[in-house]
Coordinates of C-alpha atoms in Angstrom, one line a residue:
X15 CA 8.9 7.5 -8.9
X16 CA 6.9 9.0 -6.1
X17 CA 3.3 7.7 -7.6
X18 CA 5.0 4.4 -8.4
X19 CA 6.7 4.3 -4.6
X20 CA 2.7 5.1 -3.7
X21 CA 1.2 2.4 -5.8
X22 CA 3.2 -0.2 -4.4
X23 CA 2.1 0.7 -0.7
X24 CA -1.0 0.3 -0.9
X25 CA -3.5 -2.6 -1.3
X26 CA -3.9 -4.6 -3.9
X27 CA 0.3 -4.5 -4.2
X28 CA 1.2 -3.5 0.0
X29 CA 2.7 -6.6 1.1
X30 CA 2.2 -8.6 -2.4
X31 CA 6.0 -10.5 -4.2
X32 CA 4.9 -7.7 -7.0
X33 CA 5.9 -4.7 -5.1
X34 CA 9.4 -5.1 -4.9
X35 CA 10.2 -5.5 -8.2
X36 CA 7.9 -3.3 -9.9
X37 CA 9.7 -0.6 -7.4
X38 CA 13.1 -1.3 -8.2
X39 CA 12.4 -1.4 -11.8
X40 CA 11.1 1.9 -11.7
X41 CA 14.1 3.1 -9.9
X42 CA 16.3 1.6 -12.3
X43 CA 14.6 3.3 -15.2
X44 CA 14.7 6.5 -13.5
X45 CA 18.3 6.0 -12.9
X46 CA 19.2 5.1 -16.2
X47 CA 17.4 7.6 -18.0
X48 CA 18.4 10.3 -15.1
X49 CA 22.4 9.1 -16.1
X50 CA 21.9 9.3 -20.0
X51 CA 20.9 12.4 -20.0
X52 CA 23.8 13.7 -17.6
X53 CA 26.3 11.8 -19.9
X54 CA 24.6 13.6 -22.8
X55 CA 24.9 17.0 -21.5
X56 CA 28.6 16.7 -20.2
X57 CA 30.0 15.2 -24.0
X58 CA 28.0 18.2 -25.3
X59 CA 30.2 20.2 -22.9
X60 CA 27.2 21.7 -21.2
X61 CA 27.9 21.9 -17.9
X62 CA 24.6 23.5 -16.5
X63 CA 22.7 21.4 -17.7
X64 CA 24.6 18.3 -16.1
X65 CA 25.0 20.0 -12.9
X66 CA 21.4 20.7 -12.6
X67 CA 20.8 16.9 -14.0
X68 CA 22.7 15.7 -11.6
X69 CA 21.1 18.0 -8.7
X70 CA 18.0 16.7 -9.6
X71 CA 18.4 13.0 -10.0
X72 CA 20.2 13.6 -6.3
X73 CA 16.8 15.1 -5.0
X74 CA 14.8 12.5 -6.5
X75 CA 17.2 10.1 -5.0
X76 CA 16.7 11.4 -1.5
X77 CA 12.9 12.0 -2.0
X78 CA 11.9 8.7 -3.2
X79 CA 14.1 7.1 -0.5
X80 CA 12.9 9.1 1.9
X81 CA 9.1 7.8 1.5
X82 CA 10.0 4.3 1.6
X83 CA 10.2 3.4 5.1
X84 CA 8.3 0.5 7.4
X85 CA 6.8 4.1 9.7
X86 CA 5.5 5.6 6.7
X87 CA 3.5 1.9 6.0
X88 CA 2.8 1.0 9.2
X89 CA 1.5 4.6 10.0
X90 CA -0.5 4.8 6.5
X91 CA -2.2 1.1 7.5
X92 CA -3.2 2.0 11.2
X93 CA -4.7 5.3 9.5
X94 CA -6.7 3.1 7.1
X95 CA -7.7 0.6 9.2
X96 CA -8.5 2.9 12.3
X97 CA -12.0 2.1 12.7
X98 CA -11.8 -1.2 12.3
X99 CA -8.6 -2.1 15.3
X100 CA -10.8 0.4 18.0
X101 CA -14.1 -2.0 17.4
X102 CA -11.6 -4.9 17.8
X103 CA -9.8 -3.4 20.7
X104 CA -12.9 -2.3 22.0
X105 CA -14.5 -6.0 22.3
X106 CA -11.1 -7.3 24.1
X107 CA -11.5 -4.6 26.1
X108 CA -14.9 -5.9 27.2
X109 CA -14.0 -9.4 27.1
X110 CA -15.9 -10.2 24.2
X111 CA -12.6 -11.8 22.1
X112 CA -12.0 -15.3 23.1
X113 CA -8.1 -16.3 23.8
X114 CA -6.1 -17.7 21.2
X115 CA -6.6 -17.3 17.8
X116 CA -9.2 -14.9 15.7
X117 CA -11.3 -15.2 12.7
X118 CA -10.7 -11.4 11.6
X119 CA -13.6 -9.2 10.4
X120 CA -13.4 -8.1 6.6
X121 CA -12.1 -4.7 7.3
X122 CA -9.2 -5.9 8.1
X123 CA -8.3 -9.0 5.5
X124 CA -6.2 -5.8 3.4
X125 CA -4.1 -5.0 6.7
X126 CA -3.4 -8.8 7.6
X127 CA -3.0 -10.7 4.4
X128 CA -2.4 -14.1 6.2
X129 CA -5.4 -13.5 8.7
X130 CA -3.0 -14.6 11.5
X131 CA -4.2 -13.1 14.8
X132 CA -4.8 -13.9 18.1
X133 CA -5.8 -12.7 21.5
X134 CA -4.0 -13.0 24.9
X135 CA -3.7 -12.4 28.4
X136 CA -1.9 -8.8 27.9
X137 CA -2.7 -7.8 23.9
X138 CA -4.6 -8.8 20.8
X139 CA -2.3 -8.9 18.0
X140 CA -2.8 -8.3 13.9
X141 CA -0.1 -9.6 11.9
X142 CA 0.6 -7.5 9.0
X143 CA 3.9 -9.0 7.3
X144 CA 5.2 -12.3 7.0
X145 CA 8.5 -13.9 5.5
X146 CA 7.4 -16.8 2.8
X147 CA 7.9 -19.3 5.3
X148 CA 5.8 -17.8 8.2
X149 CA 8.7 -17.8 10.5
X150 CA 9.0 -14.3 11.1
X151 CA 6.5 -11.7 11.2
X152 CA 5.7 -7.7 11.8
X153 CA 2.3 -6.4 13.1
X154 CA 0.3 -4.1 15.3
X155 CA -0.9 -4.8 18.7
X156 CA -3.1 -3.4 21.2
X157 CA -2.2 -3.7 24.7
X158 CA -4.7 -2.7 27.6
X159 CA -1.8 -1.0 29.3
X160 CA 0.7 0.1 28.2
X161 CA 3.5 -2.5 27.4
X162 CA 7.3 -2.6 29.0
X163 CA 10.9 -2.9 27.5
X164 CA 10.1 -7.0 28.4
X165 CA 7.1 -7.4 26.5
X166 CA 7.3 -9.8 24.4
X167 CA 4.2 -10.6 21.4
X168 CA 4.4 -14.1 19.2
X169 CA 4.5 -12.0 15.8
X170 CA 4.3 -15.7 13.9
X171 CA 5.1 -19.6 14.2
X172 CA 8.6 -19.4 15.9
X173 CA 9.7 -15.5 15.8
X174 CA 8.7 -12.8 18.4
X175 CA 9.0 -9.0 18.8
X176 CA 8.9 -6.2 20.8
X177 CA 7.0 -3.2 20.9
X178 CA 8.9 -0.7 18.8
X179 CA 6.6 2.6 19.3
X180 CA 2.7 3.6 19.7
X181 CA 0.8 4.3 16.5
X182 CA -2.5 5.4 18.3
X183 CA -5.3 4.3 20.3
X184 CA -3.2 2.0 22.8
X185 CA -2.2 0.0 19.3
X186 CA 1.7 -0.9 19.2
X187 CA 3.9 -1.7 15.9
X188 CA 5.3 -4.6 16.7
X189 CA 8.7 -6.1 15.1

């Protein structure tokens, strides 16, 4: 489950309708095969073996679980991508970024699928996720100085967030 979990978050699939399912039918499977084989072992009145079935489908559980969460993703895409978000902080930095919306380099068309950026008067921000309706939205953001509990970034047509923690290099996830 762990190389599947590790295919599915990362590009081509990070962020595709594929993901999803292709996870959860993994987990299924794992489940399914993980509770045969405990139901096996207990009618054979074999009770290590179902114990230590059921011990390991627990860990597998908690492991796979575990490595599926938005910090491991948005950490893992800020780490890829690193090069690329300090030459683009670096030109708002130096005012070379005009206000409103960006044309994104190619480096970054795998972190923002949609290409919906823009720069403003506080922060340039790189949308990474999208609902299917562009309503709502998730994505990194750099911020000259450091932002507030107020700040408030346009994460997509109609929705905003807040800064939710720094990822590096004055960049901000941003849900």
């Amino acid at each position: 489950m762990i190389p599947l979990l590790r295919l599915t978050q990362e590009p081509p699939l990070l962020g595709s309708s594929f993901a999803l399912p292709i996870w959860v039918a993994g987990f299924l499977f794992a489940a399914a095969i993980s509770i045969t084989a405990i139901l096996i072992a207990a009618i054979r009145r074999s009770w290590g073996v179902a114990l230590a079935g059921l011990l390991l489908a627990a860990t597998g559980v908690f492991a796979t679980t575990r490595f599926n969460s938005k910090v491991d993703i948005v950490d893992y895409q800020y780490r890829e991508h690193r090069t690329a978000l300090a030459a683009l902080a670096e030109d708002y930095r130096t005012g070379r970024l005009p206000k409103g919306p960006l044309t994104l380099p190619p480096s970054l068309h795998t972190l923002s699928p949609s290409g919906y950026a823009y720069a403003g008067d506080t922060a340039v921000f790189v949308q990474m996720w999208q609902n299917w309706r562009h309503e709502s939205g998730t994505g990194l953001a750099y911020f000259a100085d450091p932002p507030t509990d107020r700040t408030i970034v346009n994460t997509a047509d109609g929705d905003s967030g807040h800064p939710q923690r720094e990822v590096g290099g004055g960049w901000w996830w941003i849900s």
